[in-house]
Coordinates of C-alpha atoms and ligand atoms in Angstrom, one line a residue:
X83 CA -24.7 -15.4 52.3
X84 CA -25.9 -12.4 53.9
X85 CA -30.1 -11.9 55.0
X86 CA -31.9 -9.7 53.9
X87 CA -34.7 -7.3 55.7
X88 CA -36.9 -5.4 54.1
X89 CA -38.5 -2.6 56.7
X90 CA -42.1 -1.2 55.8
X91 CA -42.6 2.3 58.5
X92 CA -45.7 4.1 59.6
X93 CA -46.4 6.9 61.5
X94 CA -44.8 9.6 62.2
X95 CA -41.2 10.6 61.5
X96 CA -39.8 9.2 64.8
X97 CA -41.1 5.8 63.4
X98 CA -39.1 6.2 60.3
X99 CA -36.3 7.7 62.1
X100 CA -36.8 4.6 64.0
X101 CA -36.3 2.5 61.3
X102 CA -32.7 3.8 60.3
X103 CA -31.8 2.5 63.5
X104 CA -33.0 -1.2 63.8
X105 CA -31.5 -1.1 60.3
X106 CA -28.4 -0.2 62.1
X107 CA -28.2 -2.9 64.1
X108 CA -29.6 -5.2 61.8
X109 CA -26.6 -4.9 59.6
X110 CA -24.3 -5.9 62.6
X111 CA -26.3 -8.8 63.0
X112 CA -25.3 -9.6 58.9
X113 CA -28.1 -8.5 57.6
X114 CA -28.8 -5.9 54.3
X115 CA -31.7 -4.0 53.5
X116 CA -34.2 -5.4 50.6
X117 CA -36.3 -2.8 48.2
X118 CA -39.2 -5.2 48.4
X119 CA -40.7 -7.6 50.7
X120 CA -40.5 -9.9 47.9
X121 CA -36.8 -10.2 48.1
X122 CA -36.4 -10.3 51.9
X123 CA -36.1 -13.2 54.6
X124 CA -37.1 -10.7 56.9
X125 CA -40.0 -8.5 57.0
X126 CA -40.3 -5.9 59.3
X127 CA -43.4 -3.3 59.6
X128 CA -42.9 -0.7 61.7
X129 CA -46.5 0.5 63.2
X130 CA -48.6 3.1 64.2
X131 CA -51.0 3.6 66.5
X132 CA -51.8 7.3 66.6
X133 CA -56.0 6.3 65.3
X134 CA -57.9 3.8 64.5
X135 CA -57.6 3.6 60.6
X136 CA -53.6 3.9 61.1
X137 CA -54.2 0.6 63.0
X138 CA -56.8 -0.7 60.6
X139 CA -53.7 -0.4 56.9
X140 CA -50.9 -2.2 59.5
X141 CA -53.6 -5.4 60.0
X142 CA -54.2 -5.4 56.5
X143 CA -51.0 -5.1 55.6
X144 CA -49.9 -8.5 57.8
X145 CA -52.3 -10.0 55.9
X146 CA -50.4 -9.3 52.7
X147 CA -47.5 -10.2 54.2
X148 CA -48.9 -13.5 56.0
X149 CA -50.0 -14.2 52.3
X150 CA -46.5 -13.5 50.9
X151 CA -45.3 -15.4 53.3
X152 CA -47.2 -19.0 52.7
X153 CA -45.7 -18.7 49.3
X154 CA -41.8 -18.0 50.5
X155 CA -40.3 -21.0 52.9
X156 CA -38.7 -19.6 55.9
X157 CA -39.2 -15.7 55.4
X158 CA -40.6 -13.6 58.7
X159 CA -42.6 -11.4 59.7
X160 CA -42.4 -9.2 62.2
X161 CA -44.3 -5.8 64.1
X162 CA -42.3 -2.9 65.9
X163 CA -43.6 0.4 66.8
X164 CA -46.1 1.9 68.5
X165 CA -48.6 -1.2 67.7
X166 CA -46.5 -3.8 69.6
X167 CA -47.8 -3.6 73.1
X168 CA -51.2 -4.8 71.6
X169 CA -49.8 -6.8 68.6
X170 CA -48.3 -8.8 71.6
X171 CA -51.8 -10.0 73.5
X172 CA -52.9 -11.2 69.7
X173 CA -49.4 -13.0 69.5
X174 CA -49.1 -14.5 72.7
X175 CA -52.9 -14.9 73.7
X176 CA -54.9 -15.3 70.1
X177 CA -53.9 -16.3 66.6
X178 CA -50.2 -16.5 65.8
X179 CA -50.2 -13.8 63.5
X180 CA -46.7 -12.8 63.5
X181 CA -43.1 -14.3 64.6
X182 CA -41.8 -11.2 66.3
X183 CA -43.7 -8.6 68.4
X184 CA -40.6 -5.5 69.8
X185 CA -41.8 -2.2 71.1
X186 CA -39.5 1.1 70.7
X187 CA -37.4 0.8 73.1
X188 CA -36.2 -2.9 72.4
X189 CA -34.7 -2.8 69.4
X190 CA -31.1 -3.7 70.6
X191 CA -33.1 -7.2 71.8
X192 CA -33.6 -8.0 67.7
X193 CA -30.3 -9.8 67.0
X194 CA -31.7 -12.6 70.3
X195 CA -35.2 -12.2 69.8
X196 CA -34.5 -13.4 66.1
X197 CA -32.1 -16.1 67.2
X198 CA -35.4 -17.3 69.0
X199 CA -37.1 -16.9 65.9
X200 CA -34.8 -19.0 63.8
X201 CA -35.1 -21.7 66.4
X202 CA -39.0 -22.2 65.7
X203 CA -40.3 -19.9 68.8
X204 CA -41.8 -16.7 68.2
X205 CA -40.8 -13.9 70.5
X206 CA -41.3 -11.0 72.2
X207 CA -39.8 -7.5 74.0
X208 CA -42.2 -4.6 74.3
X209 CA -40.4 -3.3 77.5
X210 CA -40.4 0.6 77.6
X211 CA -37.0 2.0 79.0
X212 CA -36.2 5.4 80.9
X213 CA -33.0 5.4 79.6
X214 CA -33.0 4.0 76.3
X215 CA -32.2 6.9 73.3
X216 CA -30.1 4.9 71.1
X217 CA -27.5 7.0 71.6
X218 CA -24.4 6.2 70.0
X219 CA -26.0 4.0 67.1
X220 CA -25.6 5.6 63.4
X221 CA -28.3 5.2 61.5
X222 CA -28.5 3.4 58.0
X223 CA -30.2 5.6 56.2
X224 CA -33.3 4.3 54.3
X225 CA -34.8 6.2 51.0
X226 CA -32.5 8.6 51.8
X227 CA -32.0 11.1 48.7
X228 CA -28.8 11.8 49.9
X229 CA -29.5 15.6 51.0
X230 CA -31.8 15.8 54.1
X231 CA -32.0 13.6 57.0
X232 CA -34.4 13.2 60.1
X233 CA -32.2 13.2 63.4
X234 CA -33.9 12.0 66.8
X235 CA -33.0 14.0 70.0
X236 CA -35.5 12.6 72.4
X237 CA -37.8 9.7 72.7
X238 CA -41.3 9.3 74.4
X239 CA -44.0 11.5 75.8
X240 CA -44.7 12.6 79.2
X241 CA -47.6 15.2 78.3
X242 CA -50.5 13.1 78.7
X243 CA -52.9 15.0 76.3
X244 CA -56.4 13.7 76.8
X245 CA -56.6 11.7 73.1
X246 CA -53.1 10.6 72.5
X247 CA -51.8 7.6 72.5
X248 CA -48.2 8.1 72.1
X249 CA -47.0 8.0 76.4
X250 CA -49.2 4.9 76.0
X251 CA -47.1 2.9 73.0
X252 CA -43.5 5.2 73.7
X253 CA -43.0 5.6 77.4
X254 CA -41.5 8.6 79.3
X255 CA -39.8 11.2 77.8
X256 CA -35.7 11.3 77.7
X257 CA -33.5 13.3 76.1
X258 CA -30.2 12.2 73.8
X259 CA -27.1 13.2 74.9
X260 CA -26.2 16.6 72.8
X261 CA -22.8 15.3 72.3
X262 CA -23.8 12.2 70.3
X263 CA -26.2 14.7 68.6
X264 CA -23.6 16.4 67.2
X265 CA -21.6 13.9 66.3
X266 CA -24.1 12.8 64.1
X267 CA -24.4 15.8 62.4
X268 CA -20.7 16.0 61.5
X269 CA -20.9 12.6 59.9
X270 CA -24.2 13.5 58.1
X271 CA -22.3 16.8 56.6
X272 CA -18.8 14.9 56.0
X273 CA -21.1 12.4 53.9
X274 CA -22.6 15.4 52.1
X275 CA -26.1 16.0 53.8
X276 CA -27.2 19.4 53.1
X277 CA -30.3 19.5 55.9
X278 CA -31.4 18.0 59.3
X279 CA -34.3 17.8 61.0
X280 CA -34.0 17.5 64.5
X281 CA -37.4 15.3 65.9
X282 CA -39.0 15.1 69.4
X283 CA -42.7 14.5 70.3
X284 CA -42.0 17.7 72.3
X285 CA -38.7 19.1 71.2
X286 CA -39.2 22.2 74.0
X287 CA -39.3 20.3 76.5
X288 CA -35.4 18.5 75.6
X289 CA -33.6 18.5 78.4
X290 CA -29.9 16.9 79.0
X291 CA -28.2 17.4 82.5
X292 CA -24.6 15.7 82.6
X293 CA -24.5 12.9 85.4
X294 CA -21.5 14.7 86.6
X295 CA -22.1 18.6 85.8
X296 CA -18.8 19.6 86.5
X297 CA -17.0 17.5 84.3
X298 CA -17.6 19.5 81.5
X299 CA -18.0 22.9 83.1
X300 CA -21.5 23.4 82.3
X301 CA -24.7 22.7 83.8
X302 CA -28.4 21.7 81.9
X303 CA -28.3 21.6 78.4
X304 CA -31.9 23.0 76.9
X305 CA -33.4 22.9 73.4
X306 CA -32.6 26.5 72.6
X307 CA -28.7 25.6 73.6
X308 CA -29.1 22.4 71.2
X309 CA -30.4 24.2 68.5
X310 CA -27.4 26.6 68.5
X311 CA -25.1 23.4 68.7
X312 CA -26.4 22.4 65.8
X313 CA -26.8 25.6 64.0
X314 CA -23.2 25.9 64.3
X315 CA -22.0 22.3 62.9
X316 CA -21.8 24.6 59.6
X317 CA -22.9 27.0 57.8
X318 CA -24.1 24.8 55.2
X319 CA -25.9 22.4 56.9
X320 CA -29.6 23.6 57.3
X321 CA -31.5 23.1 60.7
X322 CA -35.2 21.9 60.6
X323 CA -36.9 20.7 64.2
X324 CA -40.8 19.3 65.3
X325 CA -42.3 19.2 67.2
X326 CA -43.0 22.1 69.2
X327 CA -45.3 22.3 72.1
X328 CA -47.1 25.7 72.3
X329 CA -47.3 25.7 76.0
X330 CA -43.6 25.2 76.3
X331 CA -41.8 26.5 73.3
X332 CA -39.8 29.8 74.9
X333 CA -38.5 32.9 73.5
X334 CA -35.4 31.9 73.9
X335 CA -35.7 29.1 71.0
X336 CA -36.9 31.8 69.0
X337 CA -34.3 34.1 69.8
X338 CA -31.8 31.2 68.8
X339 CA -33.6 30.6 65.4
X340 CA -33.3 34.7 64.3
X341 CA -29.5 34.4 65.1
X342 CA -28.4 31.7 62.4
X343 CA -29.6 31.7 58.5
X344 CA -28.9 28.3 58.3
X345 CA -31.8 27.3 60.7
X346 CA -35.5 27.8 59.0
X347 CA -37.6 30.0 59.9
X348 CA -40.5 27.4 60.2
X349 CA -42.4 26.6 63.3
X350 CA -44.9 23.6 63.6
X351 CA -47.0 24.6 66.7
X352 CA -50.0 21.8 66.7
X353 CA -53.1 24.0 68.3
X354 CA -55.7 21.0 68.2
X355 CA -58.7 23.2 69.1
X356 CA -59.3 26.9 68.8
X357 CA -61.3 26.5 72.0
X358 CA -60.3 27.1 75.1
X359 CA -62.8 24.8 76.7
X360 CA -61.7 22.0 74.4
X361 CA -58.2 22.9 75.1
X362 CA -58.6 22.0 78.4
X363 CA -60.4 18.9 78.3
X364 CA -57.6 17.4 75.6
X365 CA -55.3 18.4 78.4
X366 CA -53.0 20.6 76.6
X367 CA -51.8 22.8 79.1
X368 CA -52.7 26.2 77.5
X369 CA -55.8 28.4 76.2
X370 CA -56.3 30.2 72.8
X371 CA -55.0 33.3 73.9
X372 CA -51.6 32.0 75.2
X373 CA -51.3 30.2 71.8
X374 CA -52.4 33.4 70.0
X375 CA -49.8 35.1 72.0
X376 CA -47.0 31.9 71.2
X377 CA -48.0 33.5 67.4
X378 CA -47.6 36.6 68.0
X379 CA -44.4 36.4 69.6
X380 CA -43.0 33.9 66.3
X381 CA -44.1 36.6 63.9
X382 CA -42.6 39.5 66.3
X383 CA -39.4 37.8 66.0
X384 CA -39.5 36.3 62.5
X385 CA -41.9 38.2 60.2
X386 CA -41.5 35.7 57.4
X387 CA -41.7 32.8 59.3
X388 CA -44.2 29.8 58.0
X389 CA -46.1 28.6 61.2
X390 CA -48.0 25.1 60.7
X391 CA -50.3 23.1 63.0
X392 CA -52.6 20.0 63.9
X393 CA -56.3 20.1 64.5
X394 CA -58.7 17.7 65.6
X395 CA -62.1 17.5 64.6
X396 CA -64.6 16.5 66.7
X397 CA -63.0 15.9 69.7
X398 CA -65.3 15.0 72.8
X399 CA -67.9 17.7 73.9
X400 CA -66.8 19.7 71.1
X401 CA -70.2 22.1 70.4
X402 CA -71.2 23.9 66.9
X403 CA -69.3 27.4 69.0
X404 CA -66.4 25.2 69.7
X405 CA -65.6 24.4 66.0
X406 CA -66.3 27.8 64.8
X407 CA -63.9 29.1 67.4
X408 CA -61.2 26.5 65.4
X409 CA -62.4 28.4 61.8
X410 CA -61.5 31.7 63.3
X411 CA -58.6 30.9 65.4
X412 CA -57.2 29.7 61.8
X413 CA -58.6 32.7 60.0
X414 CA -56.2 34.6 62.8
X415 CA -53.1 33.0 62.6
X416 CA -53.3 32.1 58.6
X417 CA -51.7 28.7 58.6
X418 CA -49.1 27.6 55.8
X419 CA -49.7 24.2 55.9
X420 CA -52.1 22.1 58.6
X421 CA -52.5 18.5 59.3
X422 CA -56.1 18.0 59.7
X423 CA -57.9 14.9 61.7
X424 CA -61.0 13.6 63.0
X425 CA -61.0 12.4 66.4
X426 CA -60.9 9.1 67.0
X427 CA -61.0 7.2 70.3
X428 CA -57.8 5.3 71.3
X429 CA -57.8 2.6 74.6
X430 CA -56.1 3.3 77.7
X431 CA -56.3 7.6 77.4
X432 CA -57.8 10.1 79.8
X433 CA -60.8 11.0 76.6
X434 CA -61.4 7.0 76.8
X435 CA -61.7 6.7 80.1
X436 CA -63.4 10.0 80.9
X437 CA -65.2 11.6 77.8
X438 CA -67.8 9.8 75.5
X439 CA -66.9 9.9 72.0
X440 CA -70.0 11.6 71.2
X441 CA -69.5 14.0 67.9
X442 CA -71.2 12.0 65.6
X443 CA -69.3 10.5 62.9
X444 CA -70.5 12.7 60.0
X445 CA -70.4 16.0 62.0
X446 CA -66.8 15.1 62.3
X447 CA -66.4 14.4 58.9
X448 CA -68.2 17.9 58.2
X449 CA -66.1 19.9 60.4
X450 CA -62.9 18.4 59.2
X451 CA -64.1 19.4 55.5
X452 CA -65.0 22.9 56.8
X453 CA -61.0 22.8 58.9
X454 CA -59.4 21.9 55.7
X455 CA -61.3 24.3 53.0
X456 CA -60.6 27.4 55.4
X457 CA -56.6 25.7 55.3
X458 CA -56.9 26.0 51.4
X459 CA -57.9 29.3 51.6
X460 CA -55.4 30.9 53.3
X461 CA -52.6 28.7 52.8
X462 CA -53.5 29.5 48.9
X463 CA -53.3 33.3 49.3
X464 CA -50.0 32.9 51.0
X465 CA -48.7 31.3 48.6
X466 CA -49.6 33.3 45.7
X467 CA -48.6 36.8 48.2
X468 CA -44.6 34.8 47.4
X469 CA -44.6 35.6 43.3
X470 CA -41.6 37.9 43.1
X471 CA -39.9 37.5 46.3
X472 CA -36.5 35.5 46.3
X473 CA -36.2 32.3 48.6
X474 CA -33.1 30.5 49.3
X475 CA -34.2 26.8 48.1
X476 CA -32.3 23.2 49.1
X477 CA -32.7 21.4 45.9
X478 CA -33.2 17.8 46.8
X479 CA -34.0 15.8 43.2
X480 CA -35.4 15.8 39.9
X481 CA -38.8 16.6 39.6
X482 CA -41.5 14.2 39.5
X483 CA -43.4 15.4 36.4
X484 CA -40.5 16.1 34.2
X485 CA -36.8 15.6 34.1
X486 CA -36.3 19.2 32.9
X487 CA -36.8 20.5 36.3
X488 CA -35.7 19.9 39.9
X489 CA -37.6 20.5 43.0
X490 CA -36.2 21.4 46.4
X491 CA -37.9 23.2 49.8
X492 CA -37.2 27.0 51.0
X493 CA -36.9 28.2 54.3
X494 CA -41.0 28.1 55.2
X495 CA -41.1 24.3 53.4
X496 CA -42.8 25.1 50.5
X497 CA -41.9 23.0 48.1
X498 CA -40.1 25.1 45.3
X499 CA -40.2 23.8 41.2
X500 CA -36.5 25.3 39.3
X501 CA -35.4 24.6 36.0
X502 CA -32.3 22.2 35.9
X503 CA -30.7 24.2 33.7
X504 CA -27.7 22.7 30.8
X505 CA -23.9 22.8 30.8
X506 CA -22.3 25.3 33.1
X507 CA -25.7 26.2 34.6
X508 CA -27.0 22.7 35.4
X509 CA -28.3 22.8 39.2
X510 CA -27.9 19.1 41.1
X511 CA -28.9 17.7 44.3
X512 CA -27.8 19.3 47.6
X513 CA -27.6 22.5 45.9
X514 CA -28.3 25.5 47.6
X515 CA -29.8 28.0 45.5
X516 CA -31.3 31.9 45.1
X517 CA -34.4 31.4 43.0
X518 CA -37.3 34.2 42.2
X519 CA -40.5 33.2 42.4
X520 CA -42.7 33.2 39.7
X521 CA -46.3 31.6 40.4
X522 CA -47.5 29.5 43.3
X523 CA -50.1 27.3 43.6
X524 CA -52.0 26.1 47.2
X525 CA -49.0 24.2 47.2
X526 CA -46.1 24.8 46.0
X527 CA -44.2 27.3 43.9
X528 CA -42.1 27.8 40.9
X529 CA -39.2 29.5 40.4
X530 CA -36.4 30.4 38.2
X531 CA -33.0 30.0 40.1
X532 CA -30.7 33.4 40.2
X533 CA -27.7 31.5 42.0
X534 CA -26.1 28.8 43.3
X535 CA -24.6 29.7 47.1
X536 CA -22.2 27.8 49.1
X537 CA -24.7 28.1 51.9
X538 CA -27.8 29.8 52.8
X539 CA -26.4 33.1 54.7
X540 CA -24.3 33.3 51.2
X541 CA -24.8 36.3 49.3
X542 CA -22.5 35.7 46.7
X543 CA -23.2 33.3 43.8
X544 CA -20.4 30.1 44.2
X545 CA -17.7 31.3 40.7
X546 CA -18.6 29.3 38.0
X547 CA -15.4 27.6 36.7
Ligands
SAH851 N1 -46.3 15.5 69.8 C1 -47.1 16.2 68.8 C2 -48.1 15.4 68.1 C3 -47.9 13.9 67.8 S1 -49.3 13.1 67.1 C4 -47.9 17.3 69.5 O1 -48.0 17.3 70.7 O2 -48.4 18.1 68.9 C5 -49.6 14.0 65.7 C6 -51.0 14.5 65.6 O3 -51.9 13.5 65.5 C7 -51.4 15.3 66.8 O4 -50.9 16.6 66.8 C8 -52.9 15.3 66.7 O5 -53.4 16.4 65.9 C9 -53.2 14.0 66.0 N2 -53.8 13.0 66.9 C10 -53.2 12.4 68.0 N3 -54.1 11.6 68.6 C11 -55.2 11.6 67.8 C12 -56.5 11.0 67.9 N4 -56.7 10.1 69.0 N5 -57.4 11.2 67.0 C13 -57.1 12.1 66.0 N6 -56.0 12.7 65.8 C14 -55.0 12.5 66.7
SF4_852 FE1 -49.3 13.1 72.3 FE2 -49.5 15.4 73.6 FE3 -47.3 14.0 73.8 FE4 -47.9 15.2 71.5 S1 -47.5 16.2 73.4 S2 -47.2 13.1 71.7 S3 -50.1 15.0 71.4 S4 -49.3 13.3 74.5
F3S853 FE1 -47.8 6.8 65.3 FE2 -46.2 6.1 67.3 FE3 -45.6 8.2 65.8 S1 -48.4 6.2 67.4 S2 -47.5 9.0 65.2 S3 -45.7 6.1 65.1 S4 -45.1 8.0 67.9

């Protein structure tokens, strides 16, 4: 009888991306997935570390599972992700909380570490590799809808930003051979995935030199040569990517992104801080004016493009002036979407060691309310500015509210409500079409659909039979 696992992920998408992959090997190892932890032998949780309160639902959730677990003979629990280097002093130095502790770049260690397991021990791998990228290993695909999938081209960080934690918990950056990259894509598009989204910490900085340049003629591969790869898999499979750094991402990736339709014209450029003096003590590597001017050049090359970012509230140091600077760096660019944060203190980084945390709690808390009203307002006006214009929208399920309509994303990642139409007309699942846009809210939109296209360059509606 096979095990089961059932696999619980935090975090960001690279942790979820993550997942697919120890599911992966899991299954060589004779083991299936599980919808619920109820049903599995195996329970896995996939952590975060990124701030405090990410930390704060994992621990509660061990608890639940720890609870679960007194009631179930012989089921497991174990923590991967970012959390592992410190879930592994609690394991090995205080209470025996879990019966596995593996970092990211130990998942291929599982099938052991849980022999070890089996045997009564508990165990451990939180190495970090230089090499490691998973290369060749296809992903089961978890909660996948069948339509859009999350593909990783590079693992780890070597930025050092002054409050992250992610070089801490992931280890060096390195880069995924393109080849395997596009392999995967194939397979995604022969199994009838409609959209990837290619994911990095820094995809800009992707780099893949062949060990032997001349075997295959060519020298470096860069991110802008990787997109294009990609791009060209097929017309019909659509091309998302995050995250981009602003004081690396080139013209040359935006060049890339004008040339093929099937890649979106969407660019998520975390800013952090709209000042400069912030800017420089989180370490980012660039001012407001060269971010301003990373805008400027996205909207010279793509005039419809939907630009999204981070920002940190309350970072150290950061003064009344500072945060205002934030407000009317965001009133500049008018933002489509933001992800919004206060700042909170994570061990080992250059802000712990160097800066005191010394915004006060509920001038954070204020500023973040003030970050994410000014969001509202904007993001709200740009979405209402769409009524009328046509958007080509990958439909990707049946609405949540009613079975009558569908919902899908456009180009910009709006999400986009369509009638599912009846009979000859009925729109499905990995559907491409033309929709007109009717009303928007702050967001999302509705639509009523004019075609369905083979693919998103597509002009012509696909002949009805
Ligand atoms: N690699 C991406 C971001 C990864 S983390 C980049 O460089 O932009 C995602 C977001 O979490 C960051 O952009 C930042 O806004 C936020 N974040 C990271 N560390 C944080 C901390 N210590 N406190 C609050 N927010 C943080
Ligand atoms: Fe963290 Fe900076 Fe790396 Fe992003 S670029 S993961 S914020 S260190
Ligand atoms: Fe969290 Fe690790 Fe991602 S800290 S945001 S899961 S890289």
């Amino acid at each position: 009888m096979s095990k089961k696992v059932y696999i619980e992920s935090y975090g960001c998408q690279m942790n979820h991306s993550d997942s697919e992959i120890v599911a992966s090997i899991l299954a060589k190892d004779g083991y299936t997935t599980a919808a619920t932890a109820e049903e599995a032998d195996l329970v896995l949780l996939n952590t975060c570390s990124i701030r405090e309160k990410a930390e704060y639902t994992v621990m509660q959730r061990i608890n639940e599972m720890n609870a679960l677990k007194a009631k179930k003979r012989g089921m497991k629990v174990g923590v991967l992700g970012c959390m592992a280097e410190r879930m592994r002093e609690d394991l090995l130095e205080k209470k025996k909380v879990v019966d596995l502790v593996v970092g990211p770049d130990a998942y291929r260690s599982l099938p052991l570490l849980l022999d070890e397991v089996e045997s009564g021990q508990k165990a451990v791998n939180v190495l970090l590799s230089r090499e490691e990228t998973y290369a060749e290993i296809e992903p089961v695909r978890l909660d996948s809808n069948g339509v859009t999938a999350f593909v990783t081209i590079m693992r780890g960080c070597d930025n050092m930003c002054a409050f992250c934690v992610v070089p801490f918990t992931r280890g060096r950056e390195r880069s995924r051979d393109p080849h395997s990259i596009v392999e995967e894509c194939r397979q995604l598009v022969a199994k009838g995935y409609k959209e990837v989204t290619l994911l990095g910490q820094n995809v800009d900085s992707y780099k893949w030199t062949p060990k032997d340049p001349m075997a295959n003629g060519s020298g470096a591969t860069d991110f802008a040569d990787l997109l294009s790869m990609v791009a060209e898999v097929s017309p019909a499979l659509r091309v998302r990517y995050s995250t981009s750094h602003p004081k690396d991402m080139t013209d040359k990736v935006l060049a890339v992104m004008t040339r093929y339709a099937n890649i979106c014209k969407y660019v998520h450029l975390p800013v952090q801080s709209g000042s400069s003096d912030v800017l420089k003590r989180m370490n980012r590597g660039y001012s407001r004016e060269w971010y301003l001017d990373r805008i400027a050049s996205i909207r010279k090359h793509m005039p419809g493009a939907a630009i999204s970012t981070d920002i940190i509230t309350g970072f150290c140091g950061e003064t009344e002036e500072d945060h205002q600077q934030t407000l009317s760096l965001m009133e500049e660019v008018r933002f489509d979407m933001a992800f919004m944060f206060k700042y909170s203190e994570r061990p080992k980084t250059l802000a712990a060691r160097k800066y005191p945390d010394d915004v006060p709690e509920e001038v954070k808390s204020r500023r973040l309310q003030e970050v994410i009203a000014k969001l509202n307002s904007t993001a709200g006006d740009l979405r209402r500015n769409a009524v009328g214009e046509e958007r080509v929208v990958l439909v990707e399920g049946e609405s949540k509210r009613s079975a009558e309509f569908m919902y899908g994303r456009d180009d910009q990642y709006t999400t986009v409500i369509v009638p599912r139409g009846s009979g000859a007309t009925e729109i499905k699942a990995g559907d491409f079409v033309r929709v007109r846009i009717l009303s928007g809210t702050s967001a999302s939109l509705k639509g009523e659909v004019i075609a369905v296209i083979p693919h998103p360059a597509a002009m012509e509606p696909l002949s009805i039979a």
